[in-house]
XYZ file of C-alpha atoms in Angstrom:
669
model
C -8.994 100.611 -25.893
C -8.195 99.719 -22.388
C -10.854 101.888 -21.112
C -13.874 100.109 -22.953
C -12.430 96.637 -22.022
C -11.889 97.543 -18.329
C -15.855 98.745 -18.450
C -16.752 95.517 -20.326
C -15.110 93.368 -17.359
C -16.977 95.582 -14.806
C -20.165 94.937 -16.502
C -19.734 91.184 -16.612
C -18.528 91.025 -13.011
C -21.921 93.108 -12.086
C -24.054 90.841 -14.155
C -22.271 87.967 -12.466
C -23.419 89.402 -8.941
C -26.730 89.381 -10.189
C -26.505 85.920 -11.110
C -25.275 84.769 -7.568
C -27.794 86.756 -5.856
C -30.709 85.138 -8.386
C -29.559 81.761 -8.900
C -28.268 79.005 -6.585
C -28.145 76.261 -9.502
C -24.855 76.113 -11.053
C -26.068 75.490 -14.645
C -28.541 78.518 -14.351
C -25.485 80.822 -13.288
C -23.380 79.465 -16.051
C -25.842 80.401 -18.629
C -26.574 84.005 -17.142
C -22.606 84.463 -16.792
C -21.928 83.638 -20.584
C -24.736 85.417 -21.574
C -23.517 88.876 -19.998
C -19.728 88.134 -21.575
C -20.968 86.476 -25.180
C -24.753 87.093 -26.018
C -24.637 85.404 -29.176
C -23.150 82.070 -27.683
C -26.593 81.551 -26.320
C -29.585 80.791 -28.360
C -32.392 83.414 -27.575
C -34.886 80.623 -28.552
C -33.685 78.190 -26.471
C -32.069 79.706 -23.121
C -30.479 76.349 -22.172
C -28.569 75.640 -25.512
C -25.324 77.172 -26.108
C -24.771 77.533 -29.543
C -21.180 78.154 -30.020
C -18.292 79.386 -27.863
C -17.552 82.888 -27.082
C -14.702 84.556 -29.255
C -10.959 84.935 -27.607
C -11.989 88.547 -26.449
C -15.065 87.510 -25.057
C -13.585 84.704 -23.302
C -10.879 87.145 -21.965
C -13.389 89.315 -20.443
C -15.187 86.517 -19.093
C -12.095 85.021 -17.314
C -10.963 88.481 -15.825
C -14.496 89.090 -14.578
C -14.929 85.787 -12.824
C -11.291 86.197 -11.483
C -12.204 89.957 -10.253
C -15.561 88.507 -8.671
C -13.427 85.834 -6.549
C -11.351 88.447 -5.154
C -14.416 90.738 -4.228
C -16.131 87.796 -2.637
C -12.764 87.236 -0.525
C -12.715 90.735 0.563
C -16.585 91.233 1.264
C -16.212 87.704 3.627
C -13.364 89.474 5.210
C -15.426 92.593 6.079
C -18.180 90.619 7.722
C -15.771 88.348 9.382
C -16.979 85.529 7.670
C -14.844 82.401 6.066
C -14.807 82.828 2.274
C -16.845 79.498 1.934
C -19.131 80.348 4.123
C -20.134 83.658 2.529
C -23.559 84.302 0.916
C -24.060 87.200 -1.416
C -27.655 88.353 -1.336
C -30.022 88.137 1.412
C -32.102 85.236 0.120
C -29.025 83.027 -0.447
C -28.068 80.420 1.614
C -25.571 78.459 -0.523
C -21.835 79.622 -0.572
C -21.458 82.034 -3.678
C -17.856 81.372 -4.183
C -18.849 77.680 -4.470
C -21.808 78.300 -7.188
C -19.504 80.643 -9.086
C -16.747 77.667 -9.242
C -19.215 75.206 -9.937
C -20.897 77.624 -12.910
C -17.415 77.840 -14.289
C -17.069 74.189 -14.371
C -20.117 73.900 -16.248
C -18.885 76.225 -18.916
C -15.400 74.040 -19.093
C -17.307 70.676 -19.500
C -19.175 71.607 -22.527
C -18.336 70.058 -25.478
C -16.692 73.189 -26.979
C -15.857 74.580 -23.648
C -16.759 78.463 -23.364
C -14.017 79.006 -20.805
C -10.468 78.152 -20.528
C -10.189 74.747 -18.671
C -7.616 76.079 -15.877
C -10.099 78.735 -14.826
C -11.827 76.574 -12.365
C -8.067 75.755 -10.573
C -7.107 79.370 -10.889
C -10.568 80.580 -8.949
C -9.610 78.364 -6.360
C -5.817 79.485 -6.546
C -6.829 83.231 -5.826
C -9.156 82.066 -3.112
C -6.675 80.099 -1.416
C -4.051 83.017 -1.425
C -6.736 85.600 -0.163
C -8.130 83.248 2.545
C -6.917 82.998 6.285
C -5.802 79.342 7.042
C -9.272 78.872 8.837
C -11.106 79.920 5.144
C -8.614 77.380 3.494
C -10.104 74.619 5.305
C -13.368 75.196 3.595
C -11.881 75.423 0.248
C -10.157 71.877 0.793
C -13.323 70.496 1.696
C -14.650 71.806 -1.544
C -12.128 70.494 -3.366
C -12.535 67.122 -2.010
C -16.064 67.054 -2.635
C -15.319 67.840 -6.412
C -12.642 65.453 -6.822
C -14.519 63.254 -9.366
C -14.842 66.555 -11.580
C -11.209 67.855 -11.584
C -9.773 64.405 -12.435
C -11.950 64.504 -15.707
C -9.336 64.043 -18.668
C -9.829 67.807 -19.669
C -9.943 69.523 -16.589
C -6.842 67.066 -15.017
C -4.587 68.004 -18.377
C -4.842 71.470 -17.679
C -5.567 72.174 -14.050
C -2.982 69.414 -12.846
C -0.145 71.910 -12.159
C -2.182 74.724 -10.794
C -3.642 72.621 -8.056
C -0.139 71.132 -7.321
C 1.106 74.345 -7.035
C -1.839 75.872 -5.011
C -1.415 72.867 -2.608
C 2.351 73.146 -2.191
C 2.254 76.856 -1.202
C -0.635 76.314 0.966
C 1.529 73.463 2.821
C 4.621 76.004 2.910
C 2.472 78.728 4.518
C 0.960 76.275 7.078
C 2.578 75.214 10.388
C 3.581 71.739 10.842
C 2.668 71.829 14.481
C -0.209 74.085 14.760
C -1.991 73.408 11.442
C -0.812 69.528 11.247
C -4.358 68.459 10.728
C -4.720 70.219 7.815
C -1.443 69.852 6.400
C -2.464 65.641 6.513
C -5.598 66.716 4.607
C -3.590 68.691 1.682
C -1.464 65.682 1.370
C -4.255 63.200 1.328
C -5.785 65.326 -1.269
C -2.638 65.106 -3.611
C -2.443 61.704 -3.024
C -5.913 61.051 -4.355
C -5.503 63.588 -6.761
C -2.495 62.640 -8.605
C -1.671 59.259 -10.143
C 0.596 56.972 -8.596
C 3.522 57.665 -11.096
C 3.485 61.562 -10.567
C 7.000 62.242 -10.325
C 6.502 65.359 -8.585
C 5.425 63.844 -5.341
C 7.865 61.101 -5.057
C 11.230 62.849 -4.262
C 12.957 61.582 -6.626
C 16.564 62.530 -5.461
C 15.853 61.345 -2.055
C 16.843 64.425 -0.383
C 16.390 64.866 3.183
C 14.965 67.726 5.336
C 18.288 68.545 6.848
C 16.735 72.106 8.191
C 15.045 69.927 11.083
C 17.194 70.873 13.631
C 16.635 69.527 17.238
C 18.048 71.910 19.848
C 19.870 70.460 22.609
C 20.712 72.570 25.933
C 23.630 73.183 27.564
C 22.592 71.331 31.024
C 24.248 73.584 34.005
C 25.870 71.358 36.640
C 23.484 70.595 39.679
C 20.764 70.776 37.404
C 17.640 68.482 38.299
C 14.918 67.131 36.313
C 11.054 67.342 36.780
C 11.336 64.347 39.611
C 13.688 66.658 41.395
C 16.597 63.970 40.587
C 20.121 65.234 39.232
C 20.074 65.402 35.169
C 22.145 62.664 33.366
C 24.029 65.266 31.174
C 26.102 62.435 29.385
C 22.893 60.466 28.655
C 20.954 63.289 27.760
C 23.406 64.399 25.152
C 23.519 61.075 23.509
C 19.731 60.820 23.309
C 19.062 64.088 21.527
C 22.357 64.093 19.593
C 20.876 60.985 17.945
C 18.364 63.369 16.104
C 21.421 64.413 13.889
C 21.780 61.288 11.871
C 18.022 60.650 12.238
C 17.432 63.444 9.705
C 20.258 62.948 7.606
C 20.748 59.522 7.160
C 23.624 59.985 4.891
C 26.095 61.328 7.413
C 25.840 57.822 9.131
C 27.697 56.538 6.523
C 30.427 59.018 6.932
C 33.792 57.516 8.074
C 34.012 56.597 11.726
C 30.343 57.961 12.377
C 28.572 54.585 12.590
C 30.515 53.444 15.593
C 28.950 56.457 17.424
C 25.283 55.897 16.040
C 25.529 52.499 17.299
C 27.191 53.252 20.608
C 24.094 55.750 21.410
C 21.350 53.533 20.055
C 22.707 50.725 22.530
C 22.568 53.146 25.498
C 19.169 54.279 24.932
C 18.263 50.661 24.426
C 19.417 49.762 27.987
C 17.866 52.670 29.687
C 14.805 51.744 28.132
C 15.238 48.019 29.479
C 15.489 49.759 32.942
C 12.718 52.366 32.895
C 9.062 51.108 33.427
C 6.662 52.261 30.480
C 3.007 53.646 30.611
C 0.738 54.334 28.177
C -1.286 56.743 30.075
C 1.603 59.114 30.746
C 2.162 61.696 28.248
C 4.723 63.464 30.315
C 3.956 66.624 28.646
C 5.734 65.769 25.739
C 5.399 69.200 23.952
C 3.239 70.392 21.402
C -0.090 71.781 21.180
C -2.836 69.200 21.938
C -5.694 71.221 21.527
C -8.228 72.214 18.572
C -7.542 69.024 17.292
C -4.177 69.516 16.087
C -1.218 66.946 16.656
C 2.259 67.896 17.675
C 4.974 66.475 15.240
C 7.760 67.780 17.595
C 8.795 66.317 20.703
C 10.502 69.022 23.514
C 13.921 68.276 24.322
C 14.286 70.267 27.764
C 16.399 68.202 29.836
C 13.591 68.050 32.733
C 11.137 66.267 30.757
C 13.606 63.868 29.445
C 12.945 61.030 32.572
C 9.121 61.304 31.943
C 9.576 61.075 28.262
C 11.095 57.772 28.826
C 8.645 56.212 30.242
C 5.811 56.873 27.938
C 5.115 54.206 25.213
C 4.270 56.554 22.280
C 7.724 58.517 22.614
C 9.594 55.198 22.847
C 7.980 54.203 19.755
C 8.766 57.330 17.675
C 12.320 56.855 18.528
C 12.716 53.066 17.997
C 10.893 53.639 14.396
C 13.550 56.327 13.625
C 16.239 54.115 14.470
C 14.656 51.458 12.269
C 14.450 53.828 9.240
C 18.152 54.886 9.606
C 19.029 51.224 9.900
C 17.263 50.428 6.605
C 18.787 52.978 4.652
C 21.959 52.672 5.770
C 22.001 49.104 4.650
C 20.128 49.973 1.173
C 21.040 53.587 0.328
C 19.035 53.658 -2.567
C 20.634 57.049 -4.083
C 22.685 57.051 -7.490
C 25.326 58.689 -5.219
C 25.101 56.322 -2.348
C 24.298 52.853 -4.165
C 27.768 51.662 -3.757
C 28.320 53.283 -0.193
C 26.160 50.865 1.997
C 26.645 48.960 4.959
C 29.154 46.289 4.582
C 31.594 44.017 6.768
C 31.791 44.539 10.528
C 29.441 47.711 10.239
C 26.621 45.426 8.374
C 27.231 42.849 11.239
C 26.758 45.639 14.137
C 23.915 47.088 12.172
C 21.862 43.895 12.083
C 22.851 43.182 15.777
C 21.479 46.386 16.900
C 18.543 46.357 14.538
C 17.286 43.022 16.267
C 17.768 44.664 19.690
C 15.534 47.493 18.419
C 12.668 45.133 16.943
C 12.734 43.361 20.431
C 12.633 46.584 22.442
C 9.433 47.747 20.110
C 7.716 44.412 20.511
C 7.684 44.578 24.458
C 6.501 48.473 24.234
C 2.752 48.432 25.068
C 0.218 48.307 23.694
C -0.133 45.228 21.065
C 3.657 45.258 20.858
C 3.915 42.073 18.583
C 1.405 43.419 15.859
C 2.775 46.630 15.426
C 6.236 45.017 14.841
C 4.489 42.910 12.207
C 3.288 46.197 10.320
C 6.425 47.878 10.860
C 8.166 45.071 8.752
C 5.606 45.279 6.116
C 6.054 49.071 5.939
C 9.801 48.842 5.903
C 9.706 46.147 2.974
C 7.193 48.260 1.249
C 9.432 51.528 1.424
C 12.441 49.312 0.184
C 10.257 48.379 -3.288
C 8.997 52.007 -3.422
C 12.449 53.397 -3.395
C 13.740 50.700 -5.668
C 10.829 51.952 -8.121
C 11.634 55.864 -7.854
C 15.551 54.875 -8.511
C 14.205 53.129 -11.802
C 13.248 56.960 -12.679
C 9.750 55.908 -12.110
C 8.360 53.680 -15.020
C 4.805 54.221 -16.163
C 3.887 50.842 -14.703
C 2.642 50.950 -11.451
C 3.949 48.798 -8.739
C 3.030 44.835 -9.607
C 2.905 42.184 -7.606
C 4.347 38.881 -8.983
C 1.372 36.437 -9.826
C 1.140 33.561 -7.787
C 2.532 30.169 -9.326
C -0.150 27.322 -9.604
C 0.196 24.321 -7.102
C 2.288 21.339 -8.243
C 0.345 19.012 -10.355
C -2.618 21.512 -11.323
C -1.845 20.836 -15.051
C -2.455 17.121 -14.937
C -5.157 17.262 -12.650
C -8.515 15.594 -13.159
C -11.251 18.376 -12.686
C -14.662 17.064 -11.369
C -17.868 18.632 -11.865
C -17.937 22.154 -11.364
C -18.805 23.053 -7.390
C -22.458 24.079 -6.939
C -22.700 26.598 -4.321
C -25.275 25.897 -1.588
C -28.571 27.248 -2.214
C -29.542 30.070 0.497
C -32.116 29.627 2.764
C -35.790 31.428 2.042
C -35.450 34.282 4.099
C -31.695 35.183 2.652
C -32.528 38.016 0.137
C -29.601 40.592 0.464
C -26.629 38.634 -0.739
C -23.930 38.967 2.034
C -22.168 35.809 1.514
C -20.010 34.574 4.694
C -19.432 30.885 4.527
C -22.007 28.534 5.878
C -25.509 28.260 5.230
C -26.440 29.122 8.747
C -24.663 32.432 8.541
C -25.779 33.198 5.378
C -29.097 33.123 6.777
C -28.176 35.097 9.937
C -26.453 37.693 7.981
C -29.249 38.334 5.535
C -32.340 38.172 7.972
C -32.576 41.973 7.609
C -31.053 44.626 5.078
C -28.755 46.149 7.751
C -29.000 43.994 10.482
C -29.591 47.151 12.842
C -33.318 46.244 12.735
C -32.752 43.172 14.733
C -31.560 45.253 17.843
C -34.916 46.312 18.586
C -36.872 42.822 17.984
C -39.191 41.804 20.902
C -37.513 38.571 21.131
C -34.233 39.389 21.381
C -33.873 38.853 25.085
C -31.251 41.213 26.709
C -30.863 41.841 30.466
C -33.679 41.560 32.665
C -34.817 44.270 34.865
C -35.139 44.332 38.871
C -38.712 43.879 38.621
C -38.070 40.578 36.626
C -35.460 39.245 38.751
C -37.485 39.989 41.711
C -40.661 38.163 40.802
C -39.867 34.871 41.493
C -38.897 36.046 45.574
C -42.069 37.540 45.811
C -44.127 34.702 44.661
C -42.122 32.478 46.834
C -42.994 34.648 49.814
C -46.411 34.942 48.836
C -46.903 31.138 48.886
C -44.850 30.733 52.064
C -47.456 32.754 53.464
C -50.510 31.395 52.298
C -49.281 27.591 53.292
C -48.226 28.759 56.789
C -45.610 26.572 57.568
C -43.658 27.574 54.302
C -41.458 25.804 52.132
C -39.036 23.930 54.741
C -35.711 24.422 55.687
C -34.687 21.621 53.691
C -35.553 23.299 50.712
C -33.894 26.335 51.322
C -31.599 25.476 48.572
C -34.509 25.667 46.100
C -35.346 29.141 46.726
C -34.639 31.871 44.629
C -33.908 34.543 47.859
C -31.541 32.057 49.346
C -29.471 30.799 45.937
C -26.041 32.802 46.160
C -25.661 33.220 42.334
C -29.331 34.440 41.644
C -28.994 36.741 44.999
C -25.925 38.054 43.582
C -26.971 38.735 40.165
C -30.311 40.643 41.745
C -28.459 42.340 44.522
C -26.238 44.337 41.449
C -29.566 45.793 40.328
C -30.735 46.451 43.915
C -27.925 48.549 44.652
C -28.646 51.014 41.790
C -32.328 51.121 42.599
C -32.004 51.404 46.708
C -29.171 51.273 48.820
C -31.257 50.856 52.103
C -32.573 47.778 50.728
C -29.520 46.484 49.465
C -27.550 47.303 53.022
C -30.434 45.604 54.869
C -30.147 42.434 52.083
C -26.482 42.241 52.759
C -26.877 42.453 56.494
C -29.197 39.366 56.199
C -26.624 37.558 54.509
C -27.756 38.228 51.015
C -31.482 37.227 51.664
C -33.402 38.744 48.497
C -36.673 38.459 50.684
C -35.366 41.412 53.045
C -34.782 43.384 50.003
C -38.190 42.548 48.373
C -39.895 43.827 51.849
C -37.741 46.989 51.545
C -38.913 47.555 47.930
C -42.168 46.241 47.493
C -44.126 46.615 51.111
C -47.329 46.386 49.775
C -46.740 43.099 47.384
C -45.069 40.785 50.078
C -46.042 39.544 53.741
C -44.576 41.416 56.328
C -41.791 39.870 58.376
C -42.378 37.532 61.367
C -42.396 39.072 64.744
C -39.061 38.105 66.246
C -39.059 38.071 70.300
C -36.797 40.007 72.058
C -34.601 37.244 74.185
C -34.079 40.254 76.648
C -37.857 40.975 77.628
C -38.597 37.237 77.758
C -36.090 36.619 80.289
C -37.213 39.992 82.390
C -40.641 38.605 82.461
C -40.174 35.164 83.702
C -38.410 36.599 86.485
C -41.360 38.913 87.596
C -43.758 35.785 87.470
C -41.321 33.560 89.514
C -41.219 36.920 92.171
C -44.886 37.153 92.210
C -45.634 33.833 92.675
C -43.209 32.836 95.460
C -43.510 35.926 98.077
C -47.498 35.396 98.992
C -47.019 31.060 99.328
C -44.634 31.554 101.866
C -46.833 33.709 104.311
C -49.824 32.108 103.880
C -49.239 29.506 106.788
C -48.047 32.186 109.224
C -50.890 34.284 108.740
C -53.217 31.188 108.578
C -52.004 30.624 112.357
C -52.587 33.927 113.478
C -56.451 33.836 112.459
C -56.605 30.626 114.149
C -55.271 31.743 117.448
C -57.711 34.422 117.160
C -60.674 32.308 116.561
C -59.827 30.157 119.470
C -59.575 33.367 121.768
C -62.946 34.689 120.602
C -64.324 31.408 121.085
C -63.045 30.823 124.582
C -64.200 34.452 125.522
C -67.720 33.707 124.251
C -68.070 30.230 126.564
C -67.235 32.096 129.591
C -69.996 35.027 128.893
C -72.090 36.400 126.563
C -71.221 38.290 123.569
C -72.030 41.727 123.271
C -72.646 44.113 120.152
C -69.258 45.766 120.778
C -67.491 42.497 120.931
C -69.162 41.858 117.842
C -67.879 44.953 115.994
C -64.310 44.608 117.484
C -64.213 40.886 115.827
C -65.150 42.452 112.586
C -62.628 45.181 112.730
C -59.757 42.475 113.686
C -60.816 40.437 110.504
C -60.769 43.146 108.594
C -56.941 44.182 109.493
C -56.094 40.441 108.937
C -57.318 40.775 105.275
C -55.652 44.131 104.736
C -52.211 42.709 106.145
C -53.043 39.745 103.691
C -54.024 42.381 100.573
C -50.589 44.213 101.579
C -48.386 40.931 101.538
C -49.853 40.232 98.083
C -49.314 43.540 96.483
C -52.953 44.425 95.765
C -52.986 48.074 96.827
C -56.653 48.383 94.966
C -58.010 46.418 97.774
C -56.429 48.033 100.257
C -57.954 51.361 99.256
C -61.148 49.831 99.091
C -61.048 48.705 102.724
C -60.225 51.824 103.754
C -63.015 53.390 102.103
C -65.690 51.231 104.287
C -63.797 51.906 107.537
C -64.449 55.469 106.919
C -68.307 55.193 106.033
C -69.055 53.100 109.421
C -72.765 53.810 109.106
C -73.553 50.631 107.271
C -72.006 48.520 110.114
C -73.551 50.589 112.670
C -77.061 50.473 111.821
C -77.681 47.259 114.031
C -75.853 48.231 117.177
C -78.134 48.941 119.928
C -78.017 52.148 122.399
C -76.181 50.111 125.299
C -73.930 48.697 123.119
C -72.711 52.335 122.014
C -72.609 53.482 125.593
C -70.409 50.494 126.541
C -68.247 51.212 123.777
C -67.849 55.172 124.598
C -67.108 54.006 128.174
C -64.467 51.506 127.151
C -62.554 54.241 125.270
C -62.681 56.734 127.760
C -60.954 54.118 129.937
C -58.458 53.261 127.067
C -57.715 56.979 126.908
C -57.935 56.921 123.064
C -60.139 56.613 120.229
C -60.846 53.349 118.348
C -59.085 54.446 115.422
C -56.116 55.094 117.382
C -56.489 51.479 119.033
C -56.643 50.001 115.270
C -53.534 51.968 114.466
C -51.378 50.750 117.418
C -52.869 47.326 116.735
C -51.595 47.833 113.078
C -48.148 48.747 114.351
C -47.763 46.196 116.723
C -48.813 43.332 114.586
C -46.482 41.214 112.885
C -46.079 41.472 109.243
């Protein structure tokens, strides 16, 4: 009954979910799934043994339950906002439930007597791809890459071949060639690894071209300007992008009168390339979405962008490669309907001339133009051989390279004893043979040669401290010796060596810019940098006297020694005259106590004048203090002398101090 069949399917599906929640090992999950659908197929005494394959009905129930489980897993992942390969059923599960389920089905299919249909694993993946988003298909493709060896087994390969090919083809149709270029490339790589080389489904036997790949050309209005503000060359713009019509459909170039137009267009573009400066760094907004790891496969055809595109090296290479592919097909149209319509006569001569110019332009395009041209010549030669093999209806034998002929005289040559290989050195143990014995020893010092990078005796770059050590030692030795090394030995100093200084100052600049600037101002002297970096380890710089201060000190000394010497004779004459007058007065009569006081005061005034001339202000102040305290000098005066002194003051009409002031004023300096 249909109802009982559906109930059995639901029962098996619930048991599958229980197995996915409890088991993370594919083998254990496989036995649990098989036991739910066909209990008699598992030995009760030995849970790991499959006694017989399930019947047809049981196998159908098992297949339907597995397919329904895949759909439910995709729906549960979508509800939780997860990718289908990231969904884990059950709280304790950490592995992808879909991966565990497909692995369990593969285990059942790899039995000596398969318990499920061999096409069931690929069917599960096909359903998962249909139910998953484009982002979820990335995880499914990663799973396929990891299980490639399983799917290439003879049994699975024969049954799942068409299913996986159909799955990948539908996925390629669903993906965007510009937005999902990376994922499209991964799908094609998987097919190339999965399918054999002689697989006819992937070789385009008919040689059909993608004529729907149209390139739009704008109708440029009059007075339009490009991105650089210059008028648009409408004729060249139409010619350049119009060539894409023949690049997308090479058979159209063999139509009568069409090759002449193609040749004129290619020549015009080559002339424009030779007049424009090419650059590698400039992308010129060449179109497409460059984010999220996607790479555009279609350039924008805006008239405003064309001047920028012509200067881009990658853009030039794309155009030149298109031209070479077109000319290769026109020369050898390896199709049954076009085999006799290839380029001949003048068309062939013109084609070969244009192709030479294209190769010259391609070689002049940076970077590594000559190497790129060599690689392209090899690719075109291999494409010709591949097309020839397809034209022969893809024989089962793969492409073969003819064996090299033996050299002349090899058959009659006398052979000596067999060549003995040199014995490796004792420290070579890992079997990497690179030629000479020394290279063999070096390459086999360690297992992977990476551990030698951290060896202590490897050398490497010196630190700033290591480079400054000789400079510090020289400075300390020079300070201890006193006189130093000597000017004649400056070339031997590390601090004076220009090459050593240049290498060291590079590290000084990284560590301390002030020290670097000071050393540069001193002509690259490393001693200056050492004093700034290590002030506690090197002697201080010797004090350098200021020439301006030295000159000022010399002038002051000269002024102080010249002025007093010029007045000494005059002062001496004045003193001698006074002494003589005093002597004459003493001869005429007796000397009183008042006269002695006057003589002493006159001598003090003379001494003050001498001190004033020499600038000794301190001596003047001390002498004036003695004058203000006359008690010491008047102790020996008699009463008679005092009365005579007072009488002389009254006659003169002033005090002794006033007279002293008058005498000091009238006294010549």
